[in-house]
Tab-separated table of C-alpha atoms in Angstrom:
chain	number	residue	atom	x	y	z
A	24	UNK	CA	0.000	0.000	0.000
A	25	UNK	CA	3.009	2.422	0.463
A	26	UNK	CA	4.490	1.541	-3.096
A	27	UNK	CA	5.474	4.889	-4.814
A	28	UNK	CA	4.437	5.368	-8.343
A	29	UNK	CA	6.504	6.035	-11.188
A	30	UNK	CA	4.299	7.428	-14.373
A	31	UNK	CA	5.118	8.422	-17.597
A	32	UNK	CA	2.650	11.127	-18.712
A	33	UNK	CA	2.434	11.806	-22.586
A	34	UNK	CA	2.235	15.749	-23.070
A	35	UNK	CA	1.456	15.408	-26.780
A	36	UNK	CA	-1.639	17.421	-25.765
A	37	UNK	CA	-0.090	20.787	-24.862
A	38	UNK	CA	2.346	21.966	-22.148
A	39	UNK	CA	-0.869	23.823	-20.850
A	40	UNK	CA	-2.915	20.741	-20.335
A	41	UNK	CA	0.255	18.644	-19.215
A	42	UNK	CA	0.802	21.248	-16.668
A	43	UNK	CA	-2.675	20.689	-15.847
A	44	UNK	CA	-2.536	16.886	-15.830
A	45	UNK	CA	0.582	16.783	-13.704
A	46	UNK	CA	-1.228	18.959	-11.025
A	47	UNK	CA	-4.043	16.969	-10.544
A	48	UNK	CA	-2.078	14.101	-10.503
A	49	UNK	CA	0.269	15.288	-7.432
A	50	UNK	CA	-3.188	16.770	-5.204
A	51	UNK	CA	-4.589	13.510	-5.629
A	52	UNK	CA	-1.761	11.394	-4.521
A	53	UNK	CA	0.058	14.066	-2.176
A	54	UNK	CA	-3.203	14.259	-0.454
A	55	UNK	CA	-3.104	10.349	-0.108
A	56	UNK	CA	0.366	10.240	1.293
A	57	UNK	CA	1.845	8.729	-1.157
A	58	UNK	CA	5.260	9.297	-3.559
A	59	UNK	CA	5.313	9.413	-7.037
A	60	UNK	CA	7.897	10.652	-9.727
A	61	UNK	CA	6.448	12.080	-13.041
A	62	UNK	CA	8.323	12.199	-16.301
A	63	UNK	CA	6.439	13.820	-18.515
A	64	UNK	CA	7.167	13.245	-22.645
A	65	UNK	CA	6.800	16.206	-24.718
A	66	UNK	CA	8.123	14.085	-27.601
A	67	UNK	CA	6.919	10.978	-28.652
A	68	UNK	CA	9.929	9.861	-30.238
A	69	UNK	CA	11.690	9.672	-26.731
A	70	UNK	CA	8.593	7.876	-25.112
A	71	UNK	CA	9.967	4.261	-25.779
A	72	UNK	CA	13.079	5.332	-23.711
A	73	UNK	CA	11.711	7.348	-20.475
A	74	UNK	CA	9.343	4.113	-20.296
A	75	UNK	CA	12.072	1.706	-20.060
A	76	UNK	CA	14.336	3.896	-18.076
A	77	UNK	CA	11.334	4.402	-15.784
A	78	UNK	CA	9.787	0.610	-15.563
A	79	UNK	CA	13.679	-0.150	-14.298
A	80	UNK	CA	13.908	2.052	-11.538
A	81	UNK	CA	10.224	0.757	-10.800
A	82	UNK	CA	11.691	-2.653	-10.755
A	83	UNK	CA	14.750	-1.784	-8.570
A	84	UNK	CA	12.846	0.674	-6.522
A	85	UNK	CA	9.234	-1.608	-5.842
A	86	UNK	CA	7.630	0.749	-7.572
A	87	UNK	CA	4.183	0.833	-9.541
A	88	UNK	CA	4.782	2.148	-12.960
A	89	UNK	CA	1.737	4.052	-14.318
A	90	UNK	CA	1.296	5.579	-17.886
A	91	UNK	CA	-0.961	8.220	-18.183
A	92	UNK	CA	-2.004	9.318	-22.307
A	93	UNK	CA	-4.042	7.013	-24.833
A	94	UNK	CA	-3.638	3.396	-26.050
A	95	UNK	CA	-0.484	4.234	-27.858
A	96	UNK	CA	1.406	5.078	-25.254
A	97	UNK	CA	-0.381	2.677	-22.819
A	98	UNK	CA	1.144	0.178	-25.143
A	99	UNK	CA	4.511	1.731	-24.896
A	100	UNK	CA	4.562	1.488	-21.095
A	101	UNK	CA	3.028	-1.544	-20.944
A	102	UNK	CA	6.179	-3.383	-22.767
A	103	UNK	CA	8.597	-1.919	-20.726
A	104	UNK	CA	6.172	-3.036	-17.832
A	105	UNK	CA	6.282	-6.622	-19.026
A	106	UNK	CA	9.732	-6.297	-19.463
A	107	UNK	CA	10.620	-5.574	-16.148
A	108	UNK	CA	8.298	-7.520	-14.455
A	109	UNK	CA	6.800	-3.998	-13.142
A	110	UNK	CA	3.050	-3.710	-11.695
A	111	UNK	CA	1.503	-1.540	-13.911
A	112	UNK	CA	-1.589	1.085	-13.524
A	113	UNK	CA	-3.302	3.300	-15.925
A	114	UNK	CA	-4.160	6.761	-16.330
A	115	UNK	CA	-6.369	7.115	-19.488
A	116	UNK	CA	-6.382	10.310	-21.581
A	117	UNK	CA	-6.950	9.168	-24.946
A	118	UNK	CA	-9.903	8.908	-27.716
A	119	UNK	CA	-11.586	5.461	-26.858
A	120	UNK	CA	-9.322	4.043	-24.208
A	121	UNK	CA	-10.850	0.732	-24.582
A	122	UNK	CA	-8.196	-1.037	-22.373
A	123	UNK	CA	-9.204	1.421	-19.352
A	124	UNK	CA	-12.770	0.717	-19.892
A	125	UNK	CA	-12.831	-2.629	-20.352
A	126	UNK	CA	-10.950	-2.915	-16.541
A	127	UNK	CA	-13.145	-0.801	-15.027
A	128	UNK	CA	-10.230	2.444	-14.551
A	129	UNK	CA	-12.312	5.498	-14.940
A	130	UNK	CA	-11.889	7.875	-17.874
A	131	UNK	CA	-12.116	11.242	-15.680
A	132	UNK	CA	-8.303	11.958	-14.210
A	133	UNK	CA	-8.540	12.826	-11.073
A	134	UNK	CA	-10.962	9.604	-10.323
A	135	UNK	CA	-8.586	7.437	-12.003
A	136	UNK	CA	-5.772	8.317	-9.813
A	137	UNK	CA	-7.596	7.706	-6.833
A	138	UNK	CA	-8.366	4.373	-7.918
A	139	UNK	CA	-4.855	3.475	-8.098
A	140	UNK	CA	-5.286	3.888	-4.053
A	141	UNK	CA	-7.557	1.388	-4.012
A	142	UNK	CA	-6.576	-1.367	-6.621
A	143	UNK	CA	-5.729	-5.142	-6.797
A	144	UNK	CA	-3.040	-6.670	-9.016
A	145	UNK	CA	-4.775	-8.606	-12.075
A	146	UNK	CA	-2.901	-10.351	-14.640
A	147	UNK	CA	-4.503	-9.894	-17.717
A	148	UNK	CA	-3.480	-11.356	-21.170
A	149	UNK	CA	-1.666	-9.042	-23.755
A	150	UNK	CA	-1.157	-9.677	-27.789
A	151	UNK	CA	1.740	-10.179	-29.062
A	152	UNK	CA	2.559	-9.663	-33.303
A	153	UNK	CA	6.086	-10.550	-34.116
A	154	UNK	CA	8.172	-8.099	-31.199
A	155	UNK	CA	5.633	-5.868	-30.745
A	156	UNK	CA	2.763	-6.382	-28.066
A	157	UNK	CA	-0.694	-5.145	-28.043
A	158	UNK	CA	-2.866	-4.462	-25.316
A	159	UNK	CA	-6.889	-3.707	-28.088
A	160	UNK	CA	-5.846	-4.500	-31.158
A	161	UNK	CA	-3.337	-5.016	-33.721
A	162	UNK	CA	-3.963	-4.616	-37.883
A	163	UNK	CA	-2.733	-4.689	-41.463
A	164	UNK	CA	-4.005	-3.505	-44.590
A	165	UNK	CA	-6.988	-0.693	-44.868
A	166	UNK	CA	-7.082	-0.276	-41.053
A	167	UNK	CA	-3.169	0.880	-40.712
A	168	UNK	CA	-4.084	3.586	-43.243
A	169	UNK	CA	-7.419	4.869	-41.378
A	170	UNK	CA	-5.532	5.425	-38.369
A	171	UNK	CA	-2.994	7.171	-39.897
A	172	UNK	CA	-5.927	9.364	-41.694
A	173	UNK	CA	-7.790	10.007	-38.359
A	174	UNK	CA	-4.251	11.128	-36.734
A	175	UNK	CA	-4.250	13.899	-39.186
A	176	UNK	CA	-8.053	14.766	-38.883
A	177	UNK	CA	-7.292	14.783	-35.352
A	178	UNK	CA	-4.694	16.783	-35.530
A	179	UNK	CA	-6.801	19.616	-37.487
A	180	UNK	CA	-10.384	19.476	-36.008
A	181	UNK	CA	-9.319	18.047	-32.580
A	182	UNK	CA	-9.870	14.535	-30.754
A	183	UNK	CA	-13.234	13.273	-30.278
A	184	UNK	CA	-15.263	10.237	-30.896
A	185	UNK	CA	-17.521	11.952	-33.785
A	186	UNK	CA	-13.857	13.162	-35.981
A	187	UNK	CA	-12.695	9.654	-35.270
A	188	UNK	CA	-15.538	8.106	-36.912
A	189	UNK	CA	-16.366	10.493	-39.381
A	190	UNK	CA	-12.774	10.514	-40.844
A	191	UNK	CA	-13.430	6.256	-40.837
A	192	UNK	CA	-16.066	6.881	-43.282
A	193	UNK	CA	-13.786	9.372	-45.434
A	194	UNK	CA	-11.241	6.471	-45.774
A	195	UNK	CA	-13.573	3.497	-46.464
A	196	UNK	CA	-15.044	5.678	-49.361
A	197	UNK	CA	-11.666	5.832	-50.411
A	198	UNK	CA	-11.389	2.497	-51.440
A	199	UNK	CA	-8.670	0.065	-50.741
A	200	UNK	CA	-6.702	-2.986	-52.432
A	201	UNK	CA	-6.995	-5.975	-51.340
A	202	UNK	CA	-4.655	-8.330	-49.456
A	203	UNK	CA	-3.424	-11.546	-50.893
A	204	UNK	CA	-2.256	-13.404	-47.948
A	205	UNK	CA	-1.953	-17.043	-46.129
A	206	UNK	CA	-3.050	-17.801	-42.724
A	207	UNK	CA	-1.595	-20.538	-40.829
A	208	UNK	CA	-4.002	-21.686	-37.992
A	209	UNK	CA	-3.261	-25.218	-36.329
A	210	UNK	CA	-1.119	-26.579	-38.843
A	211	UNK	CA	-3.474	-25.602	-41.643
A	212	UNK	CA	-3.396	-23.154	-44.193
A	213	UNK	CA	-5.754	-20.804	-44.973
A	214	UNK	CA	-5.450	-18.223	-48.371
A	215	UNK	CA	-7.378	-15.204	-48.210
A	216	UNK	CA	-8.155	-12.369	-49.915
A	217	UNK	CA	-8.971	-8.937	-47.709
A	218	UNK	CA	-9.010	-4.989	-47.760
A	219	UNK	CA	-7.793	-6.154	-43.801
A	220	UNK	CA	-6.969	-8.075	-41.213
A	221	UNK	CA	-7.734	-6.740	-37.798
A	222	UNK	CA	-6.717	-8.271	-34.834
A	223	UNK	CA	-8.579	-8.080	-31.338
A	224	UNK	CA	-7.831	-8.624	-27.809
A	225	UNK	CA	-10.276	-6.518	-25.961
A	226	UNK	CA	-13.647	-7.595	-25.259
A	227	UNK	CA	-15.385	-4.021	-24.916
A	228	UNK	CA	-14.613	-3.471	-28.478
A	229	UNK	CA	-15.681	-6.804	-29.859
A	230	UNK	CA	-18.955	-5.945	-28.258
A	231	UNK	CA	-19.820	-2.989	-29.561
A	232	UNK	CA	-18.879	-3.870	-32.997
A	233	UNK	CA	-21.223	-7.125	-32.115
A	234	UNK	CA	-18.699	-9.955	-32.788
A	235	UNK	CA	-20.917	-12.134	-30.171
A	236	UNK	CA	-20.114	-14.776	-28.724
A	237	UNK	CA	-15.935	-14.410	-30.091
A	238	UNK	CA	-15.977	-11.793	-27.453
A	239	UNK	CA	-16.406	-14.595	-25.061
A	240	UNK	CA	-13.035	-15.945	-26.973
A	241	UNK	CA	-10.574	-13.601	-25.122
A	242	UNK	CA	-11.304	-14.718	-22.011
A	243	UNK	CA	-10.369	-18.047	-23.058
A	244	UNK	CA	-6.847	-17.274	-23.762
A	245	UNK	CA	-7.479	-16.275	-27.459
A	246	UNK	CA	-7.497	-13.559	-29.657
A	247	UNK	CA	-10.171	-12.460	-32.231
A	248	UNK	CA	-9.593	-12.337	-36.017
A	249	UNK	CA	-11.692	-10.212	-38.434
A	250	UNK	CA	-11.327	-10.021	-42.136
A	251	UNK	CA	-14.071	-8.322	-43.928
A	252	UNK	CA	-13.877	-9.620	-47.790
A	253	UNK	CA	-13.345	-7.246	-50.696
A	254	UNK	CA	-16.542	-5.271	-51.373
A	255	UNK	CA	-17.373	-2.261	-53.136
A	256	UNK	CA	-16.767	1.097	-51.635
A	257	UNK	CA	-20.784	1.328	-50.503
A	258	UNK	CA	-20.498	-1.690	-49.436
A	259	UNK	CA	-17.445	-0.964	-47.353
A	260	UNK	CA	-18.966	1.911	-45.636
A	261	UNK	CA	-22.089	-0.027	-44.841
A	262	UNK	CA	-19.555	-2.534	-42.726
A	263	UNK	CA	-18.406	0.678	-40.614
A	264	UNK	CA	-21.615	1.829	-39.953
A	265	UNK	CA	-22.679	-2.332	-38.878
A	266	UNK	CA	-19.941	-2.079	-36.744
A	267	UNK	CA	-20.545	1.005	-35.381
A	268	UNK	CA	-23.997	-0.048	-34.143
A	269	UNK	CA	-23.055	-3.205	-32.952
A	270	UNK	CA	-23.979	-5.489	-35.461
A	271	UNK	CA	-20.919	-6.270	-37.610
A	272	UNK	CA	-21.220	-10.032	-36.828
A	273	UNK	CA	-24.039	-10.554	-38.783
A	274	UNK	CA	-22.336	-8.999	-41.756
A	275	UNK	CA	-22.322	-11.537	-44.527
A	276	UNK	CA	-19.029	-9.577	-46.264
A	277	UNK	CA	-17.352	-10.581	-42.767
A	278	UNK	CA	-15.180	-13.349	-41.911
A	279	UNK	CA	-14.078	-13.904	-38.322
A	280	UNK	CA	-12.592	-16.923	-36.296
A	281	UNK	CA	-10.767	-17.133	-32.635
A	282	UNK	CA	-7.314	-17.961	-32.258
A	283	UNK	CA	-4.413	-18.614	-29.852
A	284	UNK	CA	-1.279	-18.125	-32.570
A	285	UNK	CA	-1.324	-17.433	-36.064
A	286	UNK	CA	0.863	-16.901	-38.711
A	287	UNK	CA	0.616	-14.536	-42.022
A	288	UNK	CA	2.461	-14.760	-45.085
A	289	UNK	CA	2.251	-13.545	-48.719
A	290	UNK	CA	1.521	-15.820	-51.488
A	291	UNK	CA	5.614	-16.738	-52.707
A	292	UNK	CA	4.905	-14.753	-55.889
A	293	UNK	CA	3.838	-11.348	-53.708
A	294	UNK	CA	6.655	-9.000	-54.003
A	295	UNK	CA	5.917	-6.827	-50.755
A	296	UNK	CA	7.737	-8.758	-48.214
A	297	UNK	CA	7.200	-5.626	-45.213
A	298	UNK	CA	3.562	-4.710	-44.674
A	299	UNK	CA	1.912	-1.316	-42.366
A	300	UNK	CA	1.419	-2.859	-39.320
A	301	UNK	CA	-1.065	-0.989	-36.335
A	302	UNK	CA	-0.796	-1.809	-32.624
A	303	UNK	CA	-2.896	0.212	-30.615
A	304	UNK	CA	-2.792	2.918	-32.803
A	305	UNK	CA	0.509	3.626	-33.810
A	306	UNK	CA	1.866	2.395	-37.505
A	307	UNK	CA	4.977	0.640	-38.358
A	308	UNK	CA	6.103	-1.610	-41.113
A	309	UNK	CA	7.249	-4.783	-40.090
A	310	UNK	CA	8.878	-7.601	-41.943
A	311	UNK	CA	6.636	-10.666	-43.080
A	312	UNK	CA	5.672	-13.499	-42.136
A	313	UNK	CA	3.698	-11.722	-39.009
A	314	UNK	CA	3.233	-13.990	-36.124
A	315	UNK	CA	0.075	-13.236	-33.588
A	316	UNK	CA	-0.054	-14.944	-30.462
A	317	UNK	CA	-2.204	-14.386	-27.155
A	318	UNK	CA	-0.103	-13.983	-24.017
A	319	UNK	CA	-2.228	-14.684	-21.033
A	320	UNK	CA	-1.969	-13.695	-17.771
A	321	UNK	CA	1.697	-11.776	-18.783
A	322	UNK	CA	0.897	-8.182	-17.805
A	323	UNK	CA	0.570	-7.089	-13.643
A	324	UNK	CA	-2.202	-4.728	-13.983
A	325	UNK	CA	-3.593	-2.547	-11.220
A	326	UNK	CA	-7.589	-2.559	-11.255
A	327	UNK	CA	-9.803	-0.452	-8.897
A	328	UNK	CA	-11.174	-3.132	-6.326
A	329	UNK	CA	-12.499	-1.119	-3.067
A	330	UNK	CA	-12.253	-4.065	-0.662
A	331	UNK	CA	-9.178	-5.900	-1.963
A	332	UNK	CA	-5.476	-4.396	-1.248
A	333	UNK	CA	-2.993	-3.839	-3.916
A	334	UNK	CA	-0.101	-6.873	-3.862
A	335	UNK	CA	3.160	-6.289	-3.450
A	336	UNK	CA	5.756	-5.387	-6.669
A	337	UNK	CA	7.682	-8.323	-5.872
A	338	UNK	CA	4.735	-10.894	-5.438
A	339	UNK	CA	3.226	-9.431	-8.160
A	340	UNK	CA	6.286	-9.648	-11.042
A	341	UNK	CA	6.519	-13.452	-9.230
A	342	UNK	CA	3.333	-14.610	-10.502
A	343	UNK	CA	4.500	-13.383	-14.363
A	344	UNK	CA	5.459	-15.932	-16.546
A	345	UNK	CA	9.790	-15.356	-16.595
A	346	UNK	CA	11.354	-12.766	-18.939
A	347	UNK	CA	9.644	-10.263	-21.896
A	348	UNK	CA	7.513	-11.869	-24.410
A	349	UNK	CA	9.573	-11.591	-27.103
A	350	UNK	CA	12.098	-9.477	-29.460
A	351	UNK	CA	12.926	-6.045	-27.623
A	352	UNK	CA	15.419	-6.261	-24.623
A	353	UNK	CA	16.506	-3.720	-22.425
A	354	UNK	CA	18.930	-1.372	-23.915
């Protein structure tokens, strides 16, 4: 219960509002009694590092390393939590913030932090596509591009649910190719042909686009697979506006199966061999074949609990499975 916190706040927002953040972040806990040590990251390129440096010192220190901003850097944080074997809480400032949601953290700052005071440890499972893990979802194909499109909408009319959406629409009318790629699922392969491939590992989300019962899935220890197959434009748009009222699954257009690992390749006569992959919102390319696998139980997350008292660091980075999941070390 007297375990400092360590957080790494993204300030992508505004010095103003970071200034704001960091404020209400120190009343809450100062008035609490408790420590805490905020690095705040006015660039995102330097966000990987003042996570790692800071889920180390959590380690060393028995510290609870928090990460207050949206999925993105949630995800960040979350690796280097993993990594370390660090608890890890959240502070959700972003767009959606499924992952928050979905545990129960509350969206409004200053009610998050207090339920950090009064949290148990959970593990909860985590994605995982080639080195990179995901804590909602991970993508290739159209999806990639749309999230890259709504970052610049976002950027000009502001962040909101209704500018996330709408610019959705603006990209499905778009158009897309189609993928040409090969699934391997339990020593079978499976060829298929898609605008994209989206991966899921949050249940919140796969209910409100109504992929019941593969919501059910992820508590099993699997992750969700959707594929949507090539359609017209029209057509296309009519599968985001399903989805957004909770009725994608009984899309016809719409393929979708559960999975624990998977492997993607392109067809041996492809010549793209790096494709636009999205993990919680932030775009890389990464080199093919892409292998997804569910990680479950792997990340230490605090979740607010009113009658249960937060575990140890120590107990809690003992009940982790040993060492990162895979790829990125420690530099």
């Amino acid at each position: 219960m007297d375990a400092p916190f360590y957080i790494v706040l993204n300030a992508s927002a505004g010095r103003v509002e970071a200034n704001l953040r960091c404020a209400t972040i120190r009343n809450v806990l100062n008035a609490a009694g408790r420590d805490c040590e905020l690095a705040v990251v006015h660039d995102a390129a330097h966000l990987d590092d003042t996570a790692r440096r800071m889920a180390e010192r959590a380690a060393r220190d028995g510290a609870i390393l928090v990460a207050a901003g949206g999925d993105g850097t949630l995800n960040t944080v979350a690796h280097a939590a993993v990594m370390y074997g660090c608890v890890f809480g959240v502070l959700p400032q972003g767009t959606f913030n499924y992952f928050a949601r979905t545990h129960g953290i509350p969206e409004d700052l200053a009610d998050a932090v207090r339920a950090l005071l009064h949290a148990r440890v959970r593990p909860v499972q985590i994605g995982l596509v080639n080195d990179r893990i995901f804590l909602v979802n991970a993508s290739v194909g159209m999806y990639p591009r749309l999230l890259e499109e709504r970052e610049y909408d976002e950027r000009r009319y502001g962040r909101s649910r209704i500018v996330a959406l709408l610019s959705a629409a603006k990209t499905a009318l778009r158009g897309h190719r189609s993928l040409r790629i090969a699934l391997e699922l339990d020593g079978r392969t499976r060829h298929l042909r898609t605008p994209t491939l989206f991966v899921g590992n949050n249940r919140l989300q796969m209910e409100q686009v109504g992929m019941r019962p593969l919501d059910h899935a992820l508590d099993a220890g699997r992750l969700v697979a959707i594929a949507p197959r090539p359609v017209g434009r029209l057509r296309m748009l009519g599968l985001l506006v399903r989805g957004a009222l909770g009725r994608l699954g009984a899309a016809p257009d719409v393929d979708a199966f559960a999975f624990r690992r998977m492997t993607v390749r392109r067809p041996l006569l492809s010549g793209r061999r790096r494709l636009k992959v999205a993990t919680d919102g932030e775009v890389c390319r990464m080199a093919l074949p892409l292998r997804f696998e569910a990680l479950d139980g792997r990340l230490a997350l605090l979740v607010p609990d009113q009658e249960e008292e937060v575990a140890p660091a120590g107990a809690a980075a003992a009940a982790l499975p040993p060492g990162p999941p895979h790829g990125r070390q420690a530099g």
